[in-house]
Amino acid sequence: MLSTPVCRLLGIDVPVLCAAFGPWEEVALAAAVCEAGGMGSLGSAVRAVPELKEQWAGLRRLTDRPFAINHTTRPFDEEAFQATLEARPAAVSFHLAVPPDLIARAHDAGIVWIQQVSDARQAAEALEAGADVLVAQGGEAGGHSGDVGTMVLVPQIVDMAGDTPVIAAGGIADGRGLAAALALGAQGVLMGTRFLASAEMSVSDEWKQRIVESDAVDAVKVINNERIMPPFNRPGSFGVPRSLRTPLVDALREHPEQVDPAETVPRVMEAVRAGRGDEYLPFTGQSTALVHEILSAREIVHRTVREARTALEGATRAVHH
């Protein structure tokens, strides 16, 4: 096993966290990651509270291991957040803004707070607000991310964080990424794109196949996404999503005025709720270049840890030559 202090804090065996995929259903994936010793996550976006409660109950039937429930500010849903606190997950993860009031409420409920940050300003806010774990997410990441690269951001945040553990995210899809993160002072990694292309993830096979076949340059920032994405509804929110190219992504970039929100939004949301949506917005990070096959979540976790050990041993040998 490969364990770091953050593993004890989160109650997990290995320092590998799975990203929350917003509105996409990922109960089976989260359970598999938890059972493999990592930390699974469930998103809460655009789902009604009864449906979320069903997902949480379903996950608890599949595993008694700790998991995280994610919330964002695009938009933030108070009812879903209150239900989350009552459900008492091991952790709440949050990104796109730092909410001191919500962090305090989670702590009052005895829940660990994992705050994703994409620059030094957000990290300072998160540390001041008492976040228990920081996820330093580089701009290579899929979904919403900032502009600073992971190799710069992680050591910068580690230097700021003191005793608060830092997890690295963005551009990481294998054990070499975990080894690099540890070398930069992080205590683990959070991976999204690698777990999207897993056997257990409920998205379409076409999306998974595109991840396997795509290069880093195929994962682009979705310019003018505000025409069709929900608005941010908390102060300090920012982030532009990264996705593989589609006709919609290209149209938003080149001819945003031709994209009609009234017609497009319902169509996209209906597809997303059905586990599709990849024909419109297949959120994917640059680490798509490192994903060459669809694997089980268990194999992804175990292989990542195994490869990290090998990479760290290799680096040690290289230094001693």
CSV table of C-alpha atoms in Angstrom, one decimal:
chain,number,residue,atom,x,y,z
A,1,MET,CA,0.0,0.0,0.0
A,2,LEU,CA,1.0,3.6,-0.5
A,3,SER,CA,-0.4,5.8,2.4
A,4,THR,CA,-0.1,9.4,3.3
A,5,PRO,CA,-1.5,11.5,6.2
A,6,VAL,CA,-4.5,12.6,4.2
A,7,CYS,CA,-5.5,8.9,3.9
A,8,ARG,CA,-6.0,8.8,7.7
A,9,LEU,CA,-7.9,12.1,7.7
A,10,LEU,CA,-10.3,10.7,5.0
A,11,GLY,CA,-10.4,7.2,6.2
A,12,ILE,CA,-9.1,5.7,3.0
A,13,ASP,CA,-6.2,3.2,2.2
A,14,VAL,CA,-4.5,4.9,-0.8
A,15,PRO,CA,-4.3,8.5,-1.8
A,16,VAL,CA,-6.4,8.3,-4.9
A,17,LEU,CA,-9.7,10.3,-5.2
A,18,CYS,CA,-12.2,10.1,-8.0
A,19,ALA,CA,-13.7,13.3,-9.3
A,20,ALA,CA,-17.4,14.0,-9.1
A,21,PHE,CA,-19.0,14.2,-12.5
A,22,GLY,CA,-21.6,16.8,-11.8
A,23,PRO,CA,-25.0,15.6,-13.2
A,24,TRP,CA,-23.8,12.3,-14.4
A,25,GLU,CA,-24.8,9.3,-12.4
A,26,GLU,CA,-21.7,7.5,-10.9
A,27,VAL,CA,-22.9,5.4,-8.0
A,28,ALA,CA,-21.3,2.1,-9.3
A,29,LEU,CA,-18.0,3.9,-10.0
A,30,ALA,CA,-17.9,5.6,-6.7
A,31,ALA,CA,-18.6,2.3,-4.9
A,32,ALA,CA,-15.8,0.6,-6.9
A,33,VAL,CA,-13.3,3.3,-6.1
A,34,CYS,CA,-14.2,3.2,-2.4
A,35,GLU,CA,-13.9,-0.6,-2.3
A,36,ALA,CA,-10.5,-0.4,-4.0
A,37,GLY,CA,-9.3,1.8,-1.1
A,38,GLY,CA,-9.6,5.2,-2.7
A,39,MET,CA,-12.3,7.8,-2.2
A,40,GLY,CA,-15.4,7.8,-4.5
A,41,SER,CA,-17.5,10.9,-5.1
A,42,LEU,CA,-21.0,11.7,-6.2
A,43,GLY,CA,-22.0,14.9,-7.9
A,44,SER,CA,-25.2,16.8,-7.1
A,45,ALA,CA,-25.8,19.1,-10.1
A,46,VAL,CA,-29.3,19.4,-11.7
A,47,ARG,CA,-30.7,16.5,-9.7
A,48,ALA,CA,-33.7,16.9,-7.4
A,49,VAL,CA,-33.2,16.0,-3.7
A,50,PRO,CA,-35.2,12.7,-3.8
A,51,GLU,CA,-33.1,11.5,-6.7
A,52,LEU,CA,-29.9,12.4,-4.8
A,53,LYS,CA,-31.1,10.6,-1.7
A,54,GLU,CA,-31.7,7.5,-3.8
A,55,GLN,CA,-28.1,7.7,-5.1
A,56,TRP,CA,-26.6,8.1,-1.6
A,57,ALA,CA,-28.7,5.2,-0.3
A,58,GLY,CA,-27.6,3.1,-3.3
A,59,LEU,CA,-24.0,3.9,-2.7
A,60,ARG,CA,-24.3,3.0,1.0
A,61,ARG,CA,-25.8,-0.4,0.0
A,62,LEU,CA,-22.7,-1.1,-2.2
A,63,THR,CA,-20.0,0.0,0.3
A,64,ASP,CA,-19.6,1.0,3.9
A,65,ARG,CA,-16.4,3.0,3.0
A,66,PRO,CA,-16.1,6.8,3.2
A,67,PHE,CA,-17.2,8.9,0.2
A,68,ALA,CA,-17.6,12.5,-0.8
A,69,ILE,CA,-20.6,14.4,-2.0
A,70,ASN,CA,-19.8,17.4,-4.3
A,71,HIS,CA,-21.4,20.7,-4.7
A,72,THR,CA,-20.6,23.7,-6.9
A,73,THR,CA,-21.8,27.2,-7.5
A,74,ARG,CA,-23.2,26.6,-11.0
A,75,PRO,CA,-25.7,26.8,-9.5
A,76,PHE,CA,-25.5,26.2,-5.7
A,77,ASP,CA,-28.6,24.4,-4.4
A,78,GLU,CA,-29.4,25.1,-0.7
A,79,GLU,CA,-31.9,22.3,-0.4
A,80,ALA,CA,-29.5,19.7,-1.8
A,81,PHE,CA,-26.7,21.0,0.5
A,82,GLN,CA,-28.9,20.8,3.6
A,83,ALA,CA,-29.9,17.2,2.6
A,84,THR,CA,-26.2,16.4,2.2
A,85,LEU,CA,-25.4,17.6,5.7
A,86,GLU,CA,-28.2,15.4,7.1
A,87,ALA,CA,-26.9,12.4,5.1
A,88,ARG,CA,-23.5,12.8,6.8
A,89,PRO,CA,-21.0,11.7,4.1
A,90,ALA,CA,-17.4,11.5,5.3
A,91,ALA,CA,-16.6,14.6,3.2
A,92,VAL,CA,-18.2,17.4,1.2
A,93,SER,CA,-16.1,18.6,-1.8
A,94,PHE,CA,-16.7,22.0,-3.3
A,95,HIS,CA,-15.4,23.9,-6.3
A,96,LEU,CA,-15.8,27.1,-8.4
A,97,ALA,CA,-15.8,29.3,-5.3
A,98,VAL,CA,-14.9,29.2,-1.6
A,99,PRO,CA,-18.0,29.4,0.7
A,100,PRO,CA,-16.9,30.1,4.4
A,101,ASP,CA,-20.5,29.9,5.6
A,102,LEU,CA,-21.0,26.4,4.1
A,103,ILE,CA,-17.7,25.2,5.4
A,104,ALA,CA,-18.7,26.2,8.9
A,105,ARG,CA,-22.0,24.3,8.6
A,106,ALA,CA,-20.3,21.2,7.4
A,107,HIS,CA,-17.9,21.3,10.3
A,108,ASP,CA,-20.8,21.7,12.7
A,109,ALA,CA,-22.1,18.5,11.3
A,110,GLY,CA,-18.8,16.8,11.7
A,111,ILE,CA,-18.1,16.5,8.0
A,112,VAL,CA,-14.6,17.0,6.4
A,113,TRP,CA,-14.4,19.8,3.8
A,114,ILE,CA,-12.4,19.2,0.6
A,115,GLN,CA,-12.0,22.5,-1.3
A,116,GLN,CA,-10.9,22.6,-4.9
A,117,VAL,CA,-8.9,25.7,-5.8
A,118,SER,CA,-7.4,26.8,-9.1
A,119,ASP,CA,-5.2,29.7,-8.1
A,120,ALA,CA,-3.4,31.2,-5.0
A,121,ARG,CA,-6.2,33.7,-4.2
A,122,GLN,CA,-8.7,30.8,-3.9
A,123,ALA,CA,-6.3,28.8,-1.8
A,124,ALA,CA,-5.8,31.7,0.6
A,125,GLU,CA,-9.6,32.1,1.0
A,126,ALA,CA,-10.0,28.3,1.6
A,127,LEU,CA,-7.3,28.2,4.2
A,128,GLU,CA,-8.7,31.2,6.0
A,129,ALA,CA,-12.2,29.6,5.9
A,130,GLY,CA,-10.8,26.4,7.5
A,131,ALA,CA,-11.0,23.9,4.6
A,132,ASP,CA,-9.6,20.5,5.8
A,133,VAL,CA,-8.1,19.5,2.4
A,134,LEU,CA,-7.2,21.5,-0.6
A,135,VAL,CA,-7.4,20.1,-4.2
A,136,ALA,CA,-4.9,22.1,-6.3
A,137,GLN,CA,-6.5,21.7,-9.7
A,138,GLY,CA,-4.4,22.7,-12.7
A,139,GLY,CA,-5.8,24.1,-15.9
A,140,GLU,CA,-5.2,20.8,-17.7
A,141,ALA,CA,-8.3,19.4,-16.0
A,142,GLY,CA,-11.5,18.5,-17.7
A,143,GLY,CA,-14.7,20.2,-16.6
A,144,HIS,CA,-14.3,23.6,-14.9
A,145,SER,CA,-10.7,24.6,-14.3
A,146,GLY,CA,-8.6,27.7,-14.1
A,147,ASP,CA,-5.5,28.8,-16.1
A,148,VAL,CA,-2.5,27.8,-14.0
A,149,GLY,CA,-0.8,24.5,-14.8
A,150,THR,CA,-0.6,21.7,-12.3
A,151,MET,CA,3.2,21.7,-12.1
A,152,VAL,CA,3.1,25.4,-11.0
A,153,LEU,CA,0.0,25.3,-8.9
A,154,VAL,CA,0.6,22.3,-6.7
A,155,PRO,CA,4.0,23.4,-5.2
A,156,GLN,CA,2.7,27.0,-4.9
A,157,ILE,CA,-0.4,25.8,-2.9
A,158,VAL,CA,1.7,23.3,-0.8
A,159,ASP,CA,3.9,26.2,0.2
A,160,MET,CA,0.9,28.2,1.4
A,161,ALA,CA,-1.0,25.3,3.0
A,162,GLY,CA,1.3,24.5,6.0
A,163,ASP,CA,-0.3,21.5,7.8
A,164,THR,CA,-3.4,21.4,5.5
A,165,PRO,CA,-3.0,18.5,3.1
A,166,VAL,CA,-3.0,19.2,-0.6
A,167,ILE,CA,-4.3,16.9,-3.3
A,168,ALA,CA,-3.1,17.4,-6.9
A,169,ALA,CA,-5.6,17.4,-9.9
A,170,GLY,CA,-5.4,18.2,-13.6
A,171,GLY,CA,-3.5,16.2,-16.2
A,172,ILE,CA,-3.0,13.1,-13.9
A,173,ALA,CA,-4.1,9.7,-15.2
A,174,ASP,CA,-1.5,7.2,-14.0
A,175,GLY,CA,1.0,6.4,-11.3
A,176,ARG,CA,3.7,8.7,-12.7
A,177,GLY,CA,1.3,11.5,-12.1
A,178,LEU,CA,0.8,10.4,-8.5
A,179,ALA,CA,4.6,10.1,-8.0
A,180,ALA,CA,5.1,13.6,-9.4
A,181,ALA,CA,2.3,14.9,-7.2
A,182,LEU,CA,4.0,13.4,-4.1
A,183,ALA,CA,7.4,14.8,-5.2
A,184,LEU,CA,5.7,18.3,-5.4
A,185,GLY,CA,4.6,18.0,-1.8
A,186,ALA,CA,1.0,16.9,-2.4
A,187,GLN,CA,-0.4,14.0,-0.4
A,188,GLY,CA,-2.5,12.4,-3.2
A,189,VAL,CA,-4.3,12.8,-6.5
A,190,LEU,CA,-7.8,13.4,-7.7
A,191,MET,CA,-8.5,12.0,-11.2
A,192,GLY,CA,-11.5,12.6,-13.4
A,193,THR,CA,-10.8,11.8,-17.0
A,194,ARG,CA,-9.1,8.5,-16.2
A,195,PHE,CA,-12.2,7.3,-14.2
A,196,LEU,CA,-14.6,8.5,-16.9
A,197,ALA,CA,-13.1,5.8,-19.1
A,198,SER,CA,-13.8,3.1,-16.6
A,199,ALA,CA,-16.0,0.1,-16.9
A,200,GLU,CA,-18.3,1.2,-14.0
A,201,MET,CA,-18.9,4.8,-15.2
A,202,SER,CA,-22.4,5.2,-16.5
A,203,VAL,CA,-21.7,7.5,-19.5
A,204,SER,CA,-21.9,6.3,-23.1
A,205,ASP,CA,-19.4,4.0,-24.6
A,206,GLU,CA,-18.8,6.6,-27.4
A,207,TRP,CA,-17.5,9.1,-24.8
A,208,LYS,CA,-15.2,6.5,-23.2
A,209,GLN,CA,-14.0,5.5,-26.7
A,210,ARG,CA,-13.3,9.1,-27.6
A,211,ILE,CA,-11.2,9.5,-24.4
A,212,VAL,CA,-9.1,6.5,-25.4
A,213,GLU,CA,-8.6,7.8,-28.9
A,214,SER,CA,-8.1,11.5,-28.2
A,215,ASP,CA,-4.9,13.6,-27.9
A,216,ALA,CA,-4.3,16.3,-25.3
A,217,VAL,CA,-4.9,19.1,-27.9
A,218,ASP,CA,-8.4,17.7,-28.6
A,219,ALA,CA,-9.5,18.7,-25.0
A,220,VAL,CA,-10.3,22.5,-25.4
A,221,LYS,CA,-11.8,25.2,-23.2
A,222,VAL,CA,-15.5,25.8,-24.0
A,223,ILE,CA,-15.5,29.5,-24.9
A,224,ASN,CA,-18.8,31.3,-24.5
A,225,ASN,CA,-20.2,28.4,-22.4
A,226,GLU,CA,-22.3,30.9,-20.4
A,227,ARG,CA,-24.8,30.9,-23.3
A,228,ILE,CA,-25.9,27.4,-22.4
A,229,MET,CA,-24.5,26.5,-19.0
A,230,PRO,CA,-26.3,27.4,-15.7
A,231,PRO,CA,-25.2,30.7,-14.1
A,232,PHE,CA,-22.9,30.9,-11.1
A,233,ASN,CA,-24.9,32.0,-8.1
A,234,ARG,CA,-22.3,32.5,-5.4
A,235,PRO,CA,-19.7,35.3,-5.1
A,236,GLY,CA,-16.1,34.7,-6.2
A,237,SER,CA,-17.1,32.0,-8.7
A,238,PHE,CA,-15.0,31.3,-11.8
A,239,GLY,CA,-13.9,28.6,-14.1
A,240,VAL,CA,-14.2,27.7,-17.8
A,241,PRO,CA,-15.0,24.0,-18.6
A,242,ARG,CA,-12.7,21.9,-20.8
A,243,SER,CA,-14.3,19.4,-23.2
A,244,LEU,CA,-13.5,17.4,-26.3
A,245,ARG,CA,-14.6,19.2,-29.4
A,246,THR,CA,-18.1,18.7,-30.8
A,247,PRO,CA,-20.2,20.7,-33.2
A,248,LEU,CA,-21.7,22.6,-30.3
A,249,VAL,CA,-18.3,23.4,-28.7
A,250,ASP,CA,-17.1,24.7,-32.1
A,251,ALA,CA,-20.2,26.7,-32.7
A,252,LEU,CA,-19.9,28.4,-29.3
A,253,ARG,CA,-16.3,29.3,-30.1
A,254,GLU,CA,-16.8,30.5,-33.6
A,255,HIS,CA,-20.4,31.6,-33.9
A,256,PRO,CA,-21.9,32.0,-30.4
A,257,GLU,CA,-24.7,34.1,-31.7
A,258,GLN,CA,-26.0,31.2,-33.8
A,259,VAL,CA,-26.4,29.0,-30.6
A,260,ASP,CA,-30.0,29.5,-29.4
A,261,PRO,CA,-30.1,28.9,-25.6
A,262,ALA,CA,-33.9,28.3,-25.6
A,263,GLU,CA,-33.5,25.5,-28.0
A,264,THR,CA,-30.1,24.1,-27.0
A,265,VAL,CA,-30.3,24.0,-23.2
A,266,PRO,CA,-33.3,21.6,-22.8
A,267,ARG,CA,-31.9,19.3,-25.4
A,268,VAL,CA,-28.5,19.1,-23.7
A,269,MET,CA,-30.0,18.7,-20.2
A,270,GLU,CA,-32.3,15.9,-21.3
A,271,ALA,CA,-29.3,14.1,-22.9
A,272,VAL,CA,-27.2,14.6,-19.7
A,273,ARG,CA,-29.9,13.2,-17.4
A,274,ALA,CA,-30.0,10.1,-19.7
A,275,GLY,CA,-26.3,9.5,-19.2
A,276,ARG,CA,-25.4,11.0,-22.6
A,277,GLY,CA,-24.6,14.6,-23.4
A,278,ASP,CA,-21.2,13.6,-24.8
A,279,GLU,CA,-22.5,14.6,-28.3
A,280,TYR,CA,-22.7,18.2,-26.9
A,281,LEU,CA,-20.3,18.6,-24.0
A,282,PRO,CA,-18.0,15.7,-23.3
A,283,PHE,CA,-16.1,17.2,-20.4
A,284,THR,CA,-12.6,15.7,-20.6
A,285,GLY,CA,-9.1,16.9,-19.5
A,286,GLN,CA,-5.8,16.9,-21.4
A,287,SER,CA,-4.9,13.6,-19.6
A,288,THR,CA,-7.1,12.0,-22.3
A,289,ALA,CA,-3.7,11.6,-24.1
A,290,LEU,CA,-2.6,9.2,-21.3
A,291,VAL,CA,-5.7,7.0,-21.3
A,292,HIS,CA,-5.3,4.1,-23.7
A,293,GLU,CA,-7.9,1.6,-22.5
A,294,ILE,CA,-11.1,1.3,-20.6
A,295,LEU,CA,-10.3,-0.4,-17.2
A,296,SER,CA,-12.2,-1.3,-14.1
A,297,ALA,CA,-12.1,1.3,-11.3
A,298,ARG,CA,-10.3,-1.3,-9.1
A,299,GLU,CA,-7.6,-1.8,-11.7
A,300,ILE,CA,-7.2,2.0,-12.2
A,301,VAL,CA,-6.7,2.5,-8.4
A,302,HIS,CA,-4.3,-0.5,-8.0
A,303,ARG,CA,-2.4,0.2,-11.1
A,304,THR,CA,-1.9,3.9,-10.2
A,305,VAL,CA,-0.5,3.0,-6.8
A,306,ARG,CA,1.7,0.3,-8.3
A,307,GLU,CA,3.0,2.6,-11.1
A,308,ALA,CA,3.7,5.4,-8.5
A,309,ARG,CA,5.9,3.1,-6.5
A,310,THR,CA,7.8,2.0,-9.6
A,311,ALA,CA,8.2,5.7,-10.7
A,312,LEU,CA,9.4,6.8,-7.2
A,313,GLU,CA,11.9,3.9,-7.1
A,314,GLY,CA,13.1,4.7,-10.6
A,315,ALA,CA,13.6,8.4,-9.7
A,316,THR,CA,15.6,7.4,-6.7
A,317,ARG,CA,17.8,5.1,-8.8
A,318,ALA,CA,18.4,7.8,-11.4
A,319,VAL,CA,19.6,10.1,-8.6
A,320,HIS,CA,22.0,7.5,-7.3
A,321,HIS,CA,23.6,6.7,-10.6
